[in-house]
CSV table of C-alpha atoms and ligand atoms in Angstrom, one decimal:
chain,number,residue,atom,x,y,z
P,24,MET,CA,124.7,-3.9,181.3
P,25,ALA,CA,123.4,-7.8,181.6
P,26,SER,CA,121.0,-9.5,179.4
P,27,SER,CA,118.0,-8.0,181.1
P,28,CYS,CA,118.4,-4.8,178.9
P,29,PHE,CA,117.7,-7.2,176.0
P,30,PRO,CA,115.2,-9.8,177.0
P,31,ASP,CA,115.5,-12.8,174.5
P,32,GLY,CA,114.1,-12.1,171.4
P,33,ALA,CA,112.7,-8.8,172.6
P,34,ALA,CA,115.8,-6.4,172.2
P,35,ALA,CA,114.4,-3.4,173.5
P,36,ALA,CA,116.3,-0.5,174.4
P,37,CYS,CA,116.4,-0.2,178.2
P,38,SER,CA,117.3,3.2,178.0
P,39,GLY,CA,115.1,4.8,175.3
P,40,GLU,CA,118.1,6.3,173.9
P,41,ARG,CA,118.4,6.0,170.2
P,42,TYR,CA,122.0,6.2,168.5
P,43,ASN,CA,122.4,6.9,164.7
P,44,PHE,CA,125.5,5.1,163.4
P,45,ALA,CA,125.1,6.1,159.9
P,46,ALA,CA,127.8,7.0,157.9
P,47,GLY,CA,126.3,10.1,156.5
P,48,PRO,CA,124.5,12.4,156.7
P,49,ALA,CA,125.5,11.5,160.2
P,50,MET,CA,124.4,12.1,163.8
P,51,LEU,CA,124.4,15.9,164.8
P,52,PRO,CA,125.6,16.7,168.5
P,53,SER,CA,122.1,17.4,170.7
P,54,ALA,CA,123.5,20.5,171.6
P,55,VAL,CA,123.7,21.5,168.1
P,56,LEU,CA,120.4,20.2,167.0
P,57,ALA,CA,118.7,22.1,169.9
P,58,GLN,CA,120.6,25.3,169.0
P,59,ILE,CA,119.5,25.3,165.3
P,60,ARG,CA,115.7,24.3,166.6
P,61,GLU,CA,115.8,27.3,168.8
P,62,GLU,CA,117.4,30.0,166.3
P,63,LEU,CA,115.6,29.0,163.3
P,64,PRO,CA,112.7,31.5,163.2
P,65,ASP,CA,114.8,34.4,164.1
P,66,TRP,CA,118.6,34.3,163.9
P,67,GLN,CA,120.8,36.8,166.0
P,68,ALA,CA,117.5,38.8,166.6
P,69,SER,CA,117.5,39.9,163.1
P,70,GLY,CA,113.7,38.8,162.7
P,71,LEU,CA,114.7,36.7,159.8
P,72,SER,CA,115.4,32.8,160.0
P,73,VAL,CA,119.1,32.0,158.9
P,74,LEU,CA,117.5,30.5,156.1
P,75,GLU,CA,116.3,33.8,154.8
P,76,GLN,CA,119.4,35.7,155.1
P,77,PRO,CA,121.1,37.3,152.1
P,78,PHE,CA,124.8,36.0,151.8
P,79,THR,CA,126.2,39.6,151.0
P,80,GLY,CA,124.9,41.0,154.0
P,81,SER,CA,127.2,41.7,156.9
P,82,PRO,CA,125.6,39.5,159.3
P,83,PHE,CA,125.8,36.2,157.0
P,84,LYS,CA,129.5,37.3,155.9
P,85,GLY,CA,130.5,37.4,159.5
P,86,LEU,CA,129.3,33.8,160.0
P,87,MET,CA,131.4,32.9,157.1
P,88,HIS,CA,134.3,34.7,158.7
P,89,GLN,CA,133.6,33.0,161.9
P,90,ALA,CA,133.4,29.7,160.6
P,91,GLU,CA,136.8,30.0,158.8
P,92,GLN,CA,138.6,31.5,161.9
P,93,GLY,CA,137.0,28.7,164.1
P,94,LEU,CA,138.4,26.2,161.5
P,95,ARG,CA,141.9,28.1,161.3
P,96,GLU,CA,142.1,27.9,165.1
P,97,LEU,CA,141.2,24.4,165.5
P,98,LEU,CA,143.6,23.1,162.6
P,99,GLY,CA,146.3,25.5,163.1
P,100,ILE,CA,146.0,26.2,159.4
P,101,PRO,CA,149.0,28.5,158.2
P,102,PRO,CA,148.3,31.9,156.4
P,103,ASN,CA,149.4,30.7,153.0
P,104,TYR,CA,146.3,28.2,152.8
P,105,ARG,CA,142.9,29.6,151.6
P,106,VAL,CA,139.5,27.9,153.1
P,107,LEU,CA,136.9,27.7,150.5
P,108,PHE,CA,133.4,26.6,151.1
P,109,MET,CA,132.2,25.0,148.0
P,110,HIS,CA,128.8,23.5,146.9
P,111,GLY,CA,128.2,19.9,146.1
P,112,GLY,CA,129.9,17.2,147.9
P,113,ALA,CA,133.4,15.1,147.6
P,114,THR,CA,132.1,13.6,144.6
P,115,CYS,CA,132.1,16.8,143.0
P,116,GLN,CA,135.6,17.5,143.9
P,117,PHE,CA,136.8,14.2,142.7
P,118,GLY,CA,136.6,16.1,138.9
P,119,LEU,CA,137.5,19.4,140.0
P,120,LEU,CA,140.5,18.2,141.3
P,121,PRO,CA,142.1,17.5,138.0
P,122,LEU,CA,140.4,20.6,136.2
P,123,ASN,CA,142.1,22.8,138.8
P,124,LEU,CA,145.4,21.6,139.6
P,125,LEU,CA,146.6,20.0,136.5
P,126,ALA,CA,148.0,21.3,133.1
P,127,PRO,CA,146.3,19.9,130.2
P,128,GLY,CA,148.0,16.3,129.6
P,129,GLN,CA,149.7,16.8,133.1
P,130,SER,CA,149.1,13.4,135.2
P,131,ALA,CA,148.5,12.8,139.0
P,132,ASP,CA,149.4,10.0,141.5
P,133,TYR,CA,146.5,8.4,143.2
P,134,LEU,CA,146.3,5.7,146.1
P,135,GLU,CA,143.8,3.1,145.3
P,136,SER,CA,142.9,2.5,149.3
P,137,GLY,CA,139.2,1.3,149.1
P,138,TYR,CA,135.8,2.1,147.7
P,139,TRP,CA,135.9,6.2,147.8
P,140,ALA,CA,139.3,6.1,146.3
P,141,THR,CA,138.2,4.0,143.4
P,142,LYS,CA,135.6,6.5,143.1
P,143,ALA,CA,137.9,9.6,143.1
P,144,ILE,CA,139.9,7.5,140.7
P,145,ALA,CA,137.2,6.8,137.9
P,146,GLU,CA,136.1,10.4,138.1
P,147,ALA,CA,139.8,12.1,137.8
P,148,ARG,CA,140.4,9.5,135.1
P,149,ARG,CA,137.8,11.2,132.7
P,150,HIS,CA,139.7,14.4,132.8
P,151,ALA,CA,143.6,13.5,133.2
P,152,PRO,CA,145.9,10.4,132.9
P,153,LEU,CA,146.7,8.9,136.4
P,154,ASN,CA,149.5,6.8,137.8
P,155,ILE,CA,148.0,4.3,140.6
P,156,VAL,CA,151.0,4.3,142.9
P,157,ALA,CA,149.6,1.3,144.9
P,158,SER,CA,146.6,-0.6,145.2
P,159,GLY,CA,144.7,-2.6,148.1
P,160,ALA,CA,142.1,-4.0,145.5
P,161,GLY,CA,144.0,-7.2,145.3
P,162,HIS,CA,143.4,-8.0,148.7
P,163,GLY,CA,139.9,-6.8,148.5
P,164,PHE,CA,141.0,-3.6,150.5
P,165,ARG,CA,141.6,-5.1,153.9
P,166,ALA,CA,144.7,-3.4,154.3
P,167,THR,CA,146.5,0.1,153.2
P,168,PRO,CA,149.3,-0.5,150.9
P,169,PRO,CA,152.5,0.9,153.1
P,170,LEU,CA,154.4,3.9,151.9
P,171,GLU,CA,157.3,1.8,150.9
P,172,GLN,CA,155.4,0.2,148.3
P,173,TRP,CA,154.1,3.7,146.7
P,174,ARG,CA,155.3,4.0,143.0
P,175,LEU,CA,155.2,7.6,143.1
P,176,ASP,CA,155.9,9.7,139.8
P,177,PRO,CA,158.2,13.0,140.8
P,178,GLN,CA,156.5,14.7,137.7
P,179,ALA,CA,152.7,14.1,138.8
P,180,GLY,CA,150.6,17.4,139.4
P,181,TYR,CA,149.8,16.0,142.6
P,182,CYS,CA,149.3,12.7,144.8
P,183,HIS,CA,145.9,11.7,145.8
P,184,ILE,CA,144.9,9.8,148.9
P,185,THR,CA,141.9,9.3,151.0
P,186,SER,CA,142.6,9.7,154.9
P,187,ASN,CA,139.5,7.0,155.9
P,188,GLU,CA,138.0,4.7,153.6
P,189,THR,CA,134.3,5.3,154.8
P,190,ALA,CA,133.0,2.1,153.0
P,191,ASN,CA,136.2,-0.4,154.2
P,192,GLY,CA,136.9,0.8,157.4
P,193,LEU,CA,140.4,1.5,156.9
P,194,GLN,CA,142.5,4.9,157.8
P,195,LEU,CA,145.7,6.2,157.2
P,196,GLN,CA,147.4,6.7,160.1
P,197,HIS,CA,150.4,8.9,158.9
P,198,PHE,CA,150.4,11.5,156.2
P,199,PRO,CA,153.9,11.0,154.0
P,200,GLU,CA,156.1,14.2,153.2
P,201,LEU,CA,156.0,14.3,149.3
P,202,SER,CA,158.2,16.2,146.9
P,203,VAL,CA,154.6,16.6,145.0
P,204,PRO,CA,151.3,18.5,146.6
P,205,LEU,CA,149.8,15.8,149.0
P,206,VAL,CA,145.8,16.2,148.2
P,207,ALA,CA,143.4,14.3,150.5
P,208,ASP,CA,139.8,13.2,150.6
P,209,MET,CA,139.2,13.6,154.3
P,210,SER,CA,135.3,13.5,154.2
P,211,SER,CA,135.1,11.1,156.8
P,212,ASP,CA,137.6,11.7,159.3
P,213,PHE,CA,137.9,15.6,159.0
P,214,LEU,CA,138.2,17.1,162.5
P,215,THR,CA,138.7,13.8,164.4
P,216,ARG,CA,142.5,14.5,164.9
P,217,PRO,CA,145.0,17.0,164.5
P,218,LEU,CA,146.8,17.2,161.2
P,219,PRO,CA,150.0,18.3,159.9
P,220,ILE,CA,148.7,20.9,157.4
P,221,GLU,CA,152.2,21.9,155.7
P,222,ARG,CA,152.4,18.4,154.4
P,223,PHE,CA,149.1,19.2,152.2
P,224,GLY,CA,148.8,20.6,149.1
P,225,LEU,CA,144.7,20.5,149.5
P,226,ILE,CA,142.4,18.9,151.6
P,227,TYR,CA,138.9,18.3,150.8
P,228,ALA,CA,135.8,17.3,152.8
P,229,SER,CA,131.9,16.8,152.6
P,230,ALA,CA,130.4,18.1,155.7
P,231,GLN,CA,127.6,15.8,156.5
P,232,LYS,CA,129.9,13.7,158.7
P,233,ASN,CA,131.6,16.0,161.3
P,234,LEU,CA,131.0,19.4,160.2
P,235,GLY,CA,127.3,19.4,160.0
P,236,VAL,CA,124.8,18.8,156.9
P,237,ALA,CA,125.0,17.7,153.1
P,238,GLY,CA,125.5,20.5,150.5
P,239,LEU,CA,128.7,21.9,151.6
P,240,CYS,CA,132.3,20.7,150.9
P,241,LEU,CA,135.1,22.4,152.5
P,242,LEU,CA,138.8,22.9,150.9
P,243,ILE,CA,141.6,24.1,152.5
P,244,VAL,CA,144.2,24.8,149.6
P,245,ARG,CA,147.8,26.1,149.4
P,246,ASP,CA,147.9,29.4,147.8
P,247,ASP,CA,150.6,28.5,145.2
P,248,LEU,CA,148.0,25.8,143.6
P,249,LEU,CA,145.2,28.3,142.8
P,250,LYS,CA,145.7,28.5,139.0
P,251,ALA,CA,143.8,30.7,136.5
P,252,PRO,CA,140.8,28.7,135.1
P,253,ARG,CA,141.4,26.4,132.1
P,254,ALA,CA,139.0,26.8,129.6
P,255,GLY,CA,135.5,25.2,129.9
P,256,LEU,CA,135.4,25.1,133.6
P,257,PRO,CA,132.8,26.9,134.9
P,258,SER,CA,133.8,30.0,137.4
P,259,PRO,CA,132.1,28.7,140.5
P,260,PHE,CA,134.1,25.5,140.0
P,261,SER,CA,137.3,27.1,139.8
P,262,TYR,CA,139.2,27.2,142.9
P,263,ALA,CA,141.2,30.5,142.4
P,264,LEU,CA,137.9,32.5,141.5
P,265,GLN,CA,136.2,31.1,144.6
P,266,ALA,CA,139.3,32.0,146.4
P,267,GLU,CA,139.2,35.7,145.1
P,268,GLN,CA,135.6,36.0,146.0
P,269,GLN,CA,135.9,34.5,149.3
P,270,SER,CA,133.5,31.6,148.4
P,271,ARG,CA,130.7,34.2,147.4
P,272,LEU,CA,131.1,33.9,143.6
P,273,CYS,CA,127.8,32.3,143.6
P,274,THR,CA,125.1,32.0,146.8
P,275,PRO,CA,126.8,29.4,149.1
P,276,PRO,CA,124.8,26.9,150.4
P,277,THR,CA,124.1,29.3,153.6
P,278,PHE,CA,122.3,26.6,155.8
P,279,ALA,CA,124.8,24.1,155.7
P,280,LEU,CA,127.3,26.9,156.4
P,281,TYR,CA,125.3,27.8,159.3
P,282,CYS,CA,125.4,24.3,160.6
P,283,ALA,CA,129.3,24.0,160.1
P,284,ALA,CA,129.9,27.1,162.1
P,285,LEU,CA,127.9,25.9,164.9
P,286,MET,CA,129.7,22.5,164.4
P,287,LEU,CA,133.0,23.9,164.3
P,288,ARG,CA,132.2,25.9,167.6
P,289,TRP,CA,130.8,22.6,169.3
P,290,THR,CA,134.1,21.0,168.3
P,291,GLY,CA,136.0,23.7,170.2
P,292,GLN,CA,133.8,23.6,173.1
P,293,GLN,CA,134.7,19.6,173.4
P,294,GLY,CA,138.3,20.3,173.8
P,295,GLY,CA,139.6,20.6,170.1
P,296,LEU,CA,140.9,18.1,167.9
P,297,LYS,CA,143.3,16.1,170.3
P,298,ALA,CA,140.1,15.4,172.9
P,299,MET,CA,138.5,14.1,169.4
P,300,ALA,CA,141.1,12.0,168.4
P,301,ARG,CA,141.6,10.6,172.1
P,302,ALA,CA,137.7,9.9,172.2
P,303,SER,CA,137.7,8.2,168.6
P,304,LEU,CA,140.4,6.1,169.8
P,305,HIS,CA,138.9,5.2,173.0
P,306,LYS,CA,135.6,4.7,171.3
P,307,SER,CA,136.8,2.5,168.4
P,308,ARG,CA,139.2,0.2,170.6
P,309,LEU,CA,136.3,-0.7,172.8
P,310,LEU,CA,134.6,-1.9,169.8
P,311,TYR,CA,137.5,-3.7,168.1
P,312,GLN,CA,138.6,-5.3,171.3
P,313,HIS,CA,135.1,-6.7,171.8
P,314,ILE,CA,135.2,-7.9,168.0
P,315,ASP,CA,138.5,-9.8,168.4
P,316,ALA,CA,137.6,-11.3,171.7
P,317,SER,CA,134.2,-12.6,170.0
P,318,ASP,CA,133.4,-15.9,168.5
P,319,LEU,CA,130.5,-14.3,166.5
P,320,TYR,CA,132.0,-11.3,165.0
P,321,HIS,CA,135.1,-10.6,163.1
P,322,CYS,CA,136.9,-7.8,161.8
P,323,ARG,CA,138.8,-8.3,158.2
P,324,GLN,CA,140.9,-5.4,158.4
P,325,ARG,CA,144.6,-5.5,159.1
P,326,PRO,CA,144.6,-4.1,162.9
P,327,ALA,CA,146.8,-1.4,162.2
P,328,ASP,CA,145.1,-0.1,159.2
P,329,ARG,CA,141.5,0.0,161.1
P,330,SER,CA,139.5,2.9,161.2
P,331,ALA,CA,138.8,4.7,164.3
P,332,ILE,CA,136.0,6.5,162.5
P,333,ASN,CA,133.9,3.8,160.7
P,334,ALA,CA,134.4,0.5,162.5
P,335,CYS,CA,133.4,-2.7,159.7
P,336,PHE,CA,133.0,-6.2,160.7
P,337,HIS,CA,131.1,-9.2,160.0
P,338,LEU,CA,129.0,-11.9,161.7
P,339,HIS,CA,130.9,-15.4,160.9
P,340,ASP,CA,127.6,-16.6,160.1
P,341,GLU,CA,126.2,-14.2,157.6
P,342,ARG,CA,122.6,-15.3,157.6
P,343,LEU,CA,122.3,-13.9,161.2
P,344,LEU,CA,123.2,-10.4,160.0
P,345,PRO,CA,119.4,-9.1,159.0
P,346,VAL,CA,118.5,-10.8,162.3
P,347,PHE,CA,121.1,-8.5,163.9
P,348,LEU,CA,120.1,-5.3,162.0
P,349,ARG,CA,116.5,-5.8,163.0
P,350,GLU,CA,117.5,-6.5,167.0
P,351,ALA,CA,119.8,-3.6,167.0
P,352,GLU,CA,117.2,-1.2,165.4
P,353,LEU,CA,114.8,-2.2,168.0
P,354,ALA,CA,117.4,-1.6,170.7
P,355,GLY,CA,117.6,1.8,169.4
P,356,LEU,CA,121.0,1.1,167.5
P,357,LEU,CA,120.3,2.5,164.1
P,358,ASN,CA,121.7,2.6,160.7
P,359,LEU,CA,124.3,-0.1,161.5
P,360,GLN,CA,124.4,-1.8,158.2
P,361,GLY,CA,127.5,-2.0,156.2
P,362,HIS,CA,128.0,-0.2,152.7
P,363,ALA,CA,126.4,-1.6,150.1
P,364,ALA,CA,129.4,-2.7,148.4
P,365,VAL,CA,131.1,-4.3,151.2
P,366,GLY,CA,128.1,-5.9,153.4
P,367,GLY,CA,128.2,-6.5,156.9
P,368,VAL,CA,128.1,-4.1,159.7
P,369,ARG,CA,129.4,-0.6,160.1
P,370,ALA,CA,129.4,1.6,163.2
P,371,SER,CA,130.4,5.1,162.5
P,372,LEU,CA,131.9,6.9,165.3
P,373,TYR,CA,131.8,10.4,164.1
P,374,ASN,CA,132.5,13.1,166.9
P,375,ALA,CA,128.9,13.6,167.8
P,376,MET,CA,128.6,9.7,168.8
P,377,PRO,CA,129.0,9.7,172.9
P,378,LEU,CA,130.5,6.7,174.5
P,379,ALA,CA,127.2,6.1,175.9
P,380,GLY,CA,126.0,4.9,172.3
P,381,VAL,CA,129.4,2.4,171.9
P,382,GLU,CA,128.5,1.1,175.3
P,383,HIS,CA,125.1,0.5,174.5
P,384,LEU,CA,126.0,-1.3,170.9
P,385,LEU,CA,128.8,-3.2,173.3
P,386,ALA,CA,125.9,-4.4,175.6
P,387,PHE,CA,123.6,-5.5,172.7
P,388,MET,CA,126.4,-7.3,170.6
P,389,GLY,CA,127.3,-9.2,173.8
P,390,ASP,CA,123.5,-10.0,174.5
P,391,PHE,CA,123.1,-10.9,170.7
P,392,GLU,CA,126.1,-13.2,170.9
P,393,ARG,CA,124.7,-15.1,174.0
P,394,ARG,CA,121.6,-15.8,172.6
P,395,HIS,CA,122.8,-16.8,168.9
P,396,GLY,CA,126.4,-17.5,169.5
X,413,PLP,C1,135.6,8.9,151.9
X,413,PLP,C2,134.4,9.7,151.1
X,413,PLP,N1,134.6,10.6,150.1
X,413,PLP,C3,133.5,10.8,149.0
X,413,PLP,C4,131.9,10.7,149.9
X,413,PLP,C5,131.0,11.3,148.9
X,413,PLP,O1,130.7,12.4,149.5
X,413,PLP,P1,129.3,13.3,148.7
X,413,PLP,O2,128.2,12.1,148.7
X,413,PLP,O3,128.8,14.5,149.4
X,413,PLP,O4,129.8,13.5,147.2
X,413,PLP,C6,132.3,10.2,150.9
X,413,PLP,C7,130.9,9.9,151.1
X,413,PLP,O5,130.4,9.0,152.2
X,413,PLP,C8,133.1,9.5,151.7
X,413,PLP,O6,133.1,9.0,152.9
């Protein structure tokens, strides 16, 4: 991959491939897209599209069961955990967590680790008193506060963490064993590595990154945390009532669920979560090594806390950023702009991103540096 791929100024993609580095809705595997395309008019020889299937019919119930089983196998979910398929994204859960998990007046612990944790805190605060166990805000969210610095409240109803800060490019490398239920927003690194499920009271993740398309939020919740809904909580937002009704208390997001079932099967076929973790580490290491060795790019995050999923970096000369993004797009490298709150460049390396996409990005970055460095 020499400069011939990206001739001066033209930056045309030599392979003709296009790679979507968006943080979400994100790239889907081409095999999954092909299956959706093929099955869309007629699902399982039913004569109907999956879009037209009643959610109460046995074919669709079968699909939900298959999705749940696929997830249980991939993650090794113990029987005392329930899987819920909820409407809305993770943002909806920011408010639903305190309403479902806390008694009125009870407080919760939150780790302020980045942009999304800050959002989760602001929303939860509308419903309950919160204790911020530690914050990375003072350092511009360039590192994750280490566990030794967390000021935990043993009386808290739960402790909330964001396992991967999508906007800031930080990822928690270890999950603590706490005396209160550990609750994790895993929207952007769900299904990218094996998890010690028993350490968690609840895990939630929006689907539009590694689990398909938007409209679905997946929850894994320990049985003992399911409580009768408090006054004022609409039934479809009650974890206990949704668990009772196997996520069919109202019409579930059927298309998103269908896509999730395909994504889960695809993830298993790729070798499961250990294989996903190996691939993520390999892709992200290549990228970070390239950045660290460069005079044009730099990564602000503490190396030990860098995300293997959303690699965020900057150009020393920020004036070059629009040129970088424009040329990258011409080279078939799409949606590399950083989150609006952070700026810079963000390469999202979800499970569907092939190594070839990262290699293409590295070749482009090298060529760009030769021309602009
Ligand atoms: C870590 C994290 N949490 C929450 C959200 C919000 O998800 P949604 O827009 O589906 O509510 C996102 C979206 O990117 C995210 O990355």
